[in-house]
Short mmCIF file of C-alpha atoms in Angstrom, two decimals:
data_model
loop_
_atom_site.label_atom_id
_atom_site.label_comp_id
_atom_site.label_asym_id
_atom_site.label_seq_id
_atom_site.Cartn_x
_atom_site.Cartn_y
_atom_site.Cartn_z
CA UNK A 1 -15.91 -24.05 -11.34
CA UNK A 2 -16.65 -20.29 -10.62
CA UNK A 3 -14.81 -18.64 -7.94
CA UNK A 4 -13.36 -15.11 -6.94
CA UNK A 5 -9.78 -14.43 -6.45
CA UNK A 6 -8.07 -12.20 -5.21
CA UNK A 7 -4.80 -10.54 -4.71
CA UNK A 8 -2.93 -7.53 -3.09
CA UNK A 9 0.01 -5.61 -3.47
CA UNK A 10 1.64 -2.78 -1.27
CA UNK A 11 3.80 0.18 -2.05
CA UNK A 12 7.47 1.22 -0.65
CA UNK A 13 5.89 3.81 1.86
CA UNK A 14 4.35 0.45 3.78
CA UNK A 15 6.54 -0.21 6.41
CA UNK A 16 6.95 -3.80 5.62
CA UNK A 17 8.28 -2.89 1.99
CA UNK A 18 10.76 -0.04 3.59
CA UNK A 19 12.22 -2.96 5.38
CA UNK A 20 12.47 -5.15 2.67
CA UNK A 21 13.91 -2.55 0.71
CA UNK A 22 16.32 -1.19 3.06
CA UNK A 23 17.47 -4.82 4.15
CA UNK A 24 18.00 -5.77 0.09
CA UNK A 25 19.70 -2.70 -0.27
CA UNK A 26 22.48 -4.16 2.43
CA UNK A 27 22.76 -6.92 0.70
CA UNK A 28 23.21 -5.29 -2.76
CA UNK A 29 25.99 -2.96 -1.52
CA UNK A 30 27.55 -6.27 0.23
CA UNK A 31 27.92 -7.88 -2.77
CA UNK A 32 29.17 -5.24 -4.72
CA UNK A 33 32.23 -5.34 -2.46
CA UNK A 34 32.29 -8.84 -1.96
CA UNK A 35 30.53 -12.05 -3.95
CA UNK A 36 30.79 -14.16 -1.11
CA UNK A 37 28.87 -12.03 1.40
CA UNK A 38 26.91 -13.88 4.04
CA UNK A 39 24.43 -11.66 4.67
CA UNK A 40 20.70 -11.48 6.74
CA UNK A 41 20.45 -8.28 8.03
CA UNK A 42 16.87 -7.10 8.61
CA UNK A 43 15.56 -4.10 10.22
CA UNK A 44 11.95 -2.97 11.79
CA UNK A 45 10.64 0.24 11.89
CA UNK A 46 8.15 2.48 14.20
CA UNK A 47 7.62 6.27 14.63
CA UNK A 48 11.23 7.78 14.00
CA UNK A 49 12.97 4.71 15.07
CA UNK A 50 14.75 2.11 12.49
CA UNK A 51 16.14 -0.99 14.08
CA UNK A 52 18.89 -2.60 11.99
CA UNK A 53 19.57 -6.16 13.13
CA UNK A 54 21.32 -9.66 11.80
CA UNK A 55 24.50 -11.58 10.86
CA UNK A 56 26.41 -10.36 7.92
CA UNK A 57 30.04 -12.49 7.37
CA UNK A 58 31.21 -9.84 4.69
CA UNK A 59 34.48 -8.15 3.74
CA UNK A 60 32.61 -5.48 2.72
CA UNK A 61 32.58 -1.79 4.54
CA UNK A 62 28.96 -1.13 4.69
CA UNK A 63 27.32 1.96 6.35
CA UNK A 64 24.12 0.74 7.12
CA UNK A 65 22.78 4.09 8.43
CA UNK A 66 23.82 6.06 5.35
CA UNK A 67 21.67 3.43 3.27
CA UNK A 68 18.93 3.85 5.41
CA UNK A 69 18.66 7.30 5.67
CA UNK A 70 18.72 7.81 1.78
CA UNK A 71 16.15 5.11 1.42
CA UNK A 72 14.19 6.93 3.79
CA UNK A 73 14.37 10.18 2.25
CA UNK A 74 13.86 8.67 -1.39
CA UNK A 75 10.32 7.26 0.38
CA UNK A 76 9.24 10.94 1.42
CA UNK A 77 10.22 11.04 5.31
CA UNK A 78 11.33 14.75 5.82
CA UNK A 79 12.06 13.93 10.08
CA UNK A 80 15.28 12.12 10.96
CA UNK A 81 15.24 8.38 12.39
CA UNK A 82 16.70 7.45 15.24
CA UNK A 83 19.03 4.55 14.36
CA UNK A 84 20.15 1.01 16.18
CA UNK A 85 22.01 -1.42 15.39
CA UNK A 86 22.71 -4.97 16.91
CA UNK A 87 24.72 -7.44 14.48
CA UNK A 88 26.85 -10.24 14.19
CA UNK A 89 28.43 -12.36 11.98
CA UNK A 90 27.31 -15.99 10.89
CA UNK A 91 27.30 -18.58 13.80
CA UNK A 92 30.05 -20.80 12.72
CA UNK A 93 28.11 -23.62 12.80
CA UNK A 94 26.17 -22.77 10.08
CA UNK A 95 28.76 -21.65 8.22
CA UNK A 96 30.38 -25.15 8.24
CA UNK A 97 27.57 -26.82 7.14
CA UNK A 98 27.40 -24.31 3.92
CA UNK A 99 31.10 -23.99 2.52
CA UNK A 100 32.06 -27.39 2.03
CA UNK A 101 33.81 -29.91 -0.54
CA UNK A 102 30.16 -28.42 -2.51
CA UNK A 103 28.16 -25.22 -1.68
CA UNK A 104 25.58 -26.58 0.77
CA UNK A 105 22.16 -25.28 2.12
CA UNK A 106 22.64 -23.32 5.31
CA UNK A 107 19.12 -24.39 6.54
CA UNK A 108 15.95 -26.53 6.18
CA UNK A 109 12.93 -25.06 4.43
CA UNK A 110 10.51 -25.76 1.96
CA UNK A 111 9.95 -23.57 -1.14
CA UNK A 112 7.37 -23.41 -3.98
CA UNK A 113 7.30 -22.01 -7.61
CA UNK A 114 4.49 -21.39 -9.47
CA UNK A 115 3.02 -20.45 -13.03
CA UNK A 116 0.05 -20.39 -15.08
CA UNK A 117 -0.67 -19.40 -18.87
CA UNK A 118 -3.63 -17.01 -18.08
CA UNK A 119 -1.54 -14.04 -18.88
CA UNK A 120 1.82 -13.23 -20.53
CA UNK A 121 3.73 -12.66 -17.29
CA UNK A 122 3.10 -16.56 -16.53
CA UNK A 123 1.25 -15.13 -13.32
CA UNK A 124 -1.73 -14.97 -11.64
CA UNK A 125 -3.89 -11.94 -13.39
CA UNK A 126 -5.07 -10.39 -10.22
CA UNK A 127 -1.58 -9.80 -8.98
CA UNK A 128 0.02 -8.39 -12.00
CA UNK A 129 -2.46 -6.06 -11.78
CA UNK A 130 -2.53 -5.34 -8.39
CA UNK A 131 1.46 -4.80 -8.65
CA UNK A 132 1.24 -2.56 -11.94
CA UNK A 133 -1.23 -0.49 -9.86
CA UNK A 134 1.07 0.40 -7.22
CA UNK A 135 4.08 0.57 -9.67
CA UNK A 136 1.77 3.39 -11.34
CA UNK A 137 0.92 5.08 -8.45
CA UNK A 138 4.54 5.03 -7.03
CA UNK A 139 5.42 7.02 -10.48
CA UNK A 140 2.47 9.10 -9.94
CA UNK A 141 3.08 9.89 -6.47
CA UNK A 142 6.62 11.51 -7.45
CA UNK A 143 4.78 13.97 -9.84
CA UNK A 144 3.02 16.15 -6.91
CA UNK A 145 3.42 16.56 -3.40
CA UNK A 146 -0.23 15.81 -2.30
CA UNK A 147 0.31 12.09 -2.22
CA UNK A 148 2.58 10.17 -0.42
CA UNK A 149 4.33 7.20 -0.48
CA UNK A 150 2.18 4.15 1.76
CA UNK A 151 -0.14 2.83 -0.50
CA UNK A 152 -1.78 -0.60 -0.64
CA UNK A 153 -4.51 -2.34 -3.23
CA UNK A 154 -6.31 -5.49 -4.14
CA UNK A 155 -7.85 -6.61 -7.27
CA UNK A 156 -10.71 -9.78 -7.37
CA UNK A 157 -11.23 -11.13 -10.27
CA UNK A 158 -14.26 -13.92 -11.18
CA UNK A 159 -12.80 -17.15 -12.50
CA UNK A 160 -14.45 -19.89 -14.04
CA UNK A 161 -12.43 -23.14 -14.69
CA UNK A 162 -9.31 -21.64 -13.61
CA UNK A 163 -9.53 -18.51 -15.84
CA UNK A 164 -10.02 -15.41 -15.49
CA UNK A 165 -13.07 -14.11 -16.97
CA UNK A 166 -14.12 -10.50 -15.22
CA UNK A 167 -12.50 -7.90 -12.70
CA UNK A 168 -15.06 -7.95 -10.20
CA UNK A 169 -13.68 -5.42 -7.83
CA UNK A 170 -10.22 -2.92 -7.40
CA UNK A 171 -9.61 -1.47 -3.93
CA UNK A 172 -7.04 0.92 -3.32
CA UNK A 173 -5.84 3.25 -0.18
CA UNK A 174 -3.21 5.75 -0.79
CA UNK A 175 -1.60 8.22 1.69
CA UNK A 176 -2.17 11.92 0.60
CA UNK A 177 -2.10 15.32 1.86
CA UNK A 178 -5.38 16.41 4.80
CA UNK A 179 -5.84 19.50 1.62
CA UNK A 180 -7.16 16.96 -0.74
CA UNK A 181 -11.20 16.11 -0.49
CA UNK A 182 -12.24 12.91 -1.10
CA UNK A 183 -13.38 13.48 -4.29
CA UNK A 184 -9.86 14.51 -5.53
CA UNK A 185 -8.17 11.92 -4.25
CA UNK A 186 -11.16 9.40 -5.89
CA UNK A 187 -10.85 11.43 -9.34
CA UNK A 188 -6.73 11.49 -9.19
CA UNK A 189 -6.48 7.62 -8.67
CA UNK A 190 -9.04 6.76 -11.12
CA UNK A 191 -7.44 8.63 -14.00
CA UNK A 192 -4.17 8.88 -13.06
CA UNK A 193 -3.56 5.07 -11.60
CA UNK A 194 -6.32 2.78 -12.30
CA UNK A 195 -7.37 3.84 -15.66
CA UNK A 196 -3.68 3.76 -17.06
CA UNK A 197 -3.26 0.43 -15.70
CA UNK A 198 -6.57 -1.29 -16.41
CA UNK A 199 -6.05 0.22 -20.52
CA UNK A 200 -4.46 -3.27 -21.25
CA UNK A 201 -7.67 -5.09 -19.56
CA UNK A 202 -10.25 -3.81 -20.98
CA UNK A 203 -11.52 -7.38 -21.99
CA UNK A 204 -12.23 -7.80 -17.99
CA UNK A 205 -14.24 -5.15 -17.44
CA UNK A 206 -18.06 -4.86 -16.89
CA UNK A 207 -20.51 -2.39 -15.70
CA UNK A 208 -20.77 -4.35 -12.46
CA UNK A 209 -16.86 -3.84 -12.02
CA UNK A 210 -16.36 -2.15 -8.82
CA UNK A 211 -13.79 0.26 -8.15
CA UNK A 212 -13.18 1.43 -4.46
CA UNK A 213 -10.75 4.17 -3.74
CA UNK A 214 -9.71 5.09 0.03
CA UNK A 215 -12.75 3.62 1.76
CA UNK A 216 -11.72 4.74 5.27
CA UNK A 217 -12.13 8.19 4.27
CA UNK A 218 -8.99 9.47 5.48
CA UNK A 219 -5.40 8.61 5.28
CA UNK A 220 -3.15 11.12 6.25
CA UNK A 221 -1.27 9.63 8.96
CA UNK A 222 1.23 6.95 6.89
CA UNK A 223 4.43 4.74 7.05
CA UNK A 224 6.01 4.48 10.18
CA UNK A 225 4.04 6.48 12.01
CA UNK A 226 0.76 4.75 11.15
CA UNK A 227 1.91 1.36 11.62
CA UNK A 228 4.94 -0.64 12.53
CA UNK A 229 6.70 -2.93 9.68
CA UNK A 230 9.51 -5.44 9.68
CA UNK A 231 11.24 -7.78 6.89
CA UNK A 232 9.63 -10.66 5.62
CA UNK A 233 5.96 -9.67 6.72
CA UNK A 234 4.40 -9.61 2.61
CA UNK A 235 5.37 -12.73 1.20
CA UNK A 236 2.03 -13.22 -0.70
CA UNK A 237 2.44 -9.85 -1.92
CA UNK A 238 6.01 -11.00 -3.00
CA UNK A 239 4.94 -14.37 -4.22
CA UNK A 240 1.90 -15.50 -6.10
CA UNK A 241 -0.91 -13.20 -4.62
CA UNK A 242 -2.22 -15.94 -2.77
CA UNK A 243 -3.12 -18.53 -5.92
CA UNK A 244 0.64 -20.21 -5.58
CA UNK A 245 1.74 -21.73 -2.14
CA UNK A 246 4.44 -19.75 -0.29
CA UNK A 247 7.32 -21.80 1.16
CA UNK A 248 8.16 -21.50 5.06
CA UNK A 249 10.67 -18.56 4.27
CA UNK A 250 10.68 -15.04 2.91
CA UNK A 251 13.03 -13.29 0.71
CA UNK A 252 14.51 -10.06 1.15
CA UNK A 253 17.69 -9.64 3.33
CA UNK A 254 18.93 -13.33 2.57
CA UNK A 255 22.19 -13.77 0.12
CA UNK A 256 21.43 -16.73 -2.28
CA UNK A 257 23.17 -19.57 0.00
CA UNK A 258 19.73 -19.20 1.73
CA UNK A 259 17.41 -21.37 0.13
CA UNK A 260 14.26 -19.57 1.30
CA UNK A 261 15.33 -17.36 -1.58
CA UNK A 262 17.14 -18.98 -4.07
CA UNK A 263 15.45 -22.02 -4.37
CA UNK A 264 11.96 -20.12 -4.32
CA UNK A 265 13.54 -18.58 -7.12
CA UNK A 266 14.53 -21.43 -9.28
CA UNK A 267 11.24 -23.39 -8.57
CA UNK A 268 9.62 -20.54 -10.19
CA UNK A 269 11.89 -20.80 -12.91
CA UNK A 270 11.37 -24.25 -13.17
CA UNK A 271 7.17 -24.04 -13.12
CA UNK A 272 7.41 -21.31 -15.34
CA UNK A 273 9.30 -22.89 -18.29
CA UNK A 274 6.75 -26.21 -17.82
CA UNK A 275 4.06 -24.23 -18.70
CA UNK A 276 6.25 -21.91 -21.20
CA UNK A 277 7.04 -24.81 -23.02
CA UNK A 278 3.13 -25.89 -23.09
CA UNK A 279 3.59 -29.25 -20.69
CA UNK A 280 0.96 -27.67 -18.60
CA UNK A 281 -1.51 -25.00 -18.01
CA UNK A 282 -0.71 -24.55 -14.68
CA UNK A 283 2.20 -25.95 -12.40
CA UNK A 284 3.46 -25.60 -8.93
CA UNK A 285 6.89 -27.28 -7.92
CA UNK A 286 7.92 -27.61 -4.17
CA UNK A 287 11.24 -28.38 -2.82
CA UNK A 288 12.36 -29.01 0.20
CA UNK A 289 15.96 -28.94 1.23
CA UNK A 290 18.05 -29.87 4.48
CA UNK A 291 20.98 -27.91 6.00
CA UNK A 292 24.50 -29.39 5.07
CA UNK A 293 23.32 -30.90 1.98
CA UNK A 294 23.68 -29.58 -1.67
CA UNK A 295 20.51 -30.41 -3.39
CA UNK A 296 16.93 -30.92 -2.46
CA UNK A 297 15.90 -33.90 -0.48
CA UNK A 298 12.20 -33.53 -2.44
CA UNK A 299 10.71 -32.33 -5.41
CA UNK A 300 7.11 -32.75 -6.39
CA UNK A 301 5.35 -31.40 -9.40
CA UNK A 302 1.69 -30.73 -9.65
CA UNK A 303 -0.29 -29.63 -12.78
CA UNK A 304 -3.50 -29.66 -11.55
CA UNK A 305 -4.97 -32.14 -14.15
CA UNK A 306 -3.53 -29.30 -16.84
CA UNK A 307 -0.71 -31.10 -18.29
CA UNK A 308 -0.85 -31.58 -21.82
CA UNK A 309 1.63 -34.85 -21.61
CA UNK A 310 2.00 -37.76 -18.57
CA UNK A 311 3.36 -36.76 -15.16
CA UNK A 312 6.38 -38.71 -15.79
CA UNK A 313 7.40 -36.72 -19.08
CA UNK A 314 7.15 -34.04 -17.19
CA UNK A 315 9.50 -35.09 -14.34
CA UNK A 316 11.71 -36.30 -16.94
CA UNK A 317 11.67 -32.94 -19.03
CA UNK A 318 12.89 -31.44 -15.66
CA UNK A 319 15.74 -33.77 -14.52
CA UNK A 320 17.52 -33.57 -18.07
CA UNK A 321 17.01 -29.46 -17.99
CA UNK A 322 17.62 -28.53 -14.68
CA UNK A 323 19.88 -28.71 -12.10
CA UNK A 324 18.58 -27.67 -8.19
CA UNK A 325 22.11 -27.89 -6.64
CA UNK A 326 22.59 -25.18 -4.90
CA UNK A 327 25.66 -24.37 -6.72
CA UNK A 328 24.08 -24.78 -10.20
CA UNK A 329 21.06 -22.32 -8.99
CA UNK A 330 23.47 -19.28 -7.83
CA UNK A 331 25.52 -20.14 -11.32
CA UNK A 332 22.41 -20.40 -13.77
CA UNK A 333 20.51 -17.66 -12.29
CA UNK A 334 23.53 -15.37 -11.76
CA UNK A 335 22.69 -14.68 -7.96
CA UNK A 336 25.96 -13.08 -7.18
CA UNK A 337 25.18 -9.74 -8.18
CA UNK A 338 23.48 -6.51 -6.86
CA UNK A 339 20.08 -7.09 -8.01
CA UNK A 340 17.86 -7.31 -4.76
CA UNK A 341 16.84 -4.08 -4.11
CA UNK A 342 14.61 -4.06 -7.04
CA UNK A 343 12.95 -7.22 -6.32
CA UNK A 344 11.58 -5.77 -2.47
CA UNK A 345 8.74 -4.03 -4.14
CA UNK A 346 6.31 -4.84 -7.00
CA UNK A 347 6.59 -8.99 -6.82
CA UNK A 348 9.86 -11.51 -6.98
CA UNK A 349 8.01 -13.45 -9.66
CA UNK A 350 6.62 -11.96 -13.70
CA UNK A 351 9.20 -9.08 -13.98
CA UNK A 352 11.32 -9.78 -17.28
CA UNK A 353 14.48 -8.25 -16.11
CA UNK A 354 14.96 -11.05 -13.23
CA UNK A 355 17.16 -14.00 -14.77
CA UNK A 356 15.10 -16.73 -12.97
CA UNK A 357 12.10 -15.31 -15.13
CA UNK A 358 13.90 -16.42 -18.39
CA UNK A 359 12.74 -19.25 -21.12
CA UNK A 360 15.19 -21.88 -21.13
CA UNK A 361 16.23 -23.66 -24.30
CA UNK A 362 15.30 -26.66 -23.46
CA UNK A 363 17.00 -30.38 -24.48
#
């Protein structure tokens, strides 16, 4: 069956990603000082106001305003921000449900993990390219004062029998100085961003591949002055670009006892290992947890008829090699380290520097 799949990515200057980055920087600072920190401190942004709100139970002394202002400056904001804070401790009802004889989930929820053999990253081609375009743009915009941090892109590809055959369209919109002409923008982005990324993917290009660069014609008002933003609004960007399912909660701001994050990371870890060990070409894994319980109440594996061994063998493989208890997930993936700010942009999955992307030695 033929179909066209599209995935998108956004850069750090997009207001939602700005908030994700700030929230995960708070988490990292808490973990640097106190690995047992319970954090769910989020933020929202609009114009020159940043709202910091949520729950934090930690021994860490966190200068929220300093962290936020440093990131806003790195992104490229020249103005001063008014920062409004509303913070409290984690609910004691949740705290007593998490820390029992065995570490337990702090909430109910469903999480998904996905993997495919169509790329070396075991991710869908479209989301891999979209993230690489944004990463390349981020490098490029630091070489000039004519382009700004807010940017979005989409990658569309034609698939046949669940494998990519051709890139049909690259769409990218970037914020820029009003001193640039449309032609200057298109020339720069094509040569300095798109062509560099697509060098690796030439086999998927054709004479019919479309390139749409700033189709609106103008993008000079950017970031929080163009749009509002808050944590957790880019869960499809953060995960599998629309090809794999996403769970009921976002990732950023949450420490590892929040299974929305840690459970999703482990689900990806298991799905990737199923595909990497050649048990299936594609795999999606669903988990569900209940508050106050240490292990999932359900595990479901879907291989879309691409399994190369009986499904029971895949379930046995998972049972013999993976432990879905929250305490094991945190230990096995080493989730108490301050590694989270770097997850906030360019995807939580498909980048080898994260522990949930490793291929496990199996029994």
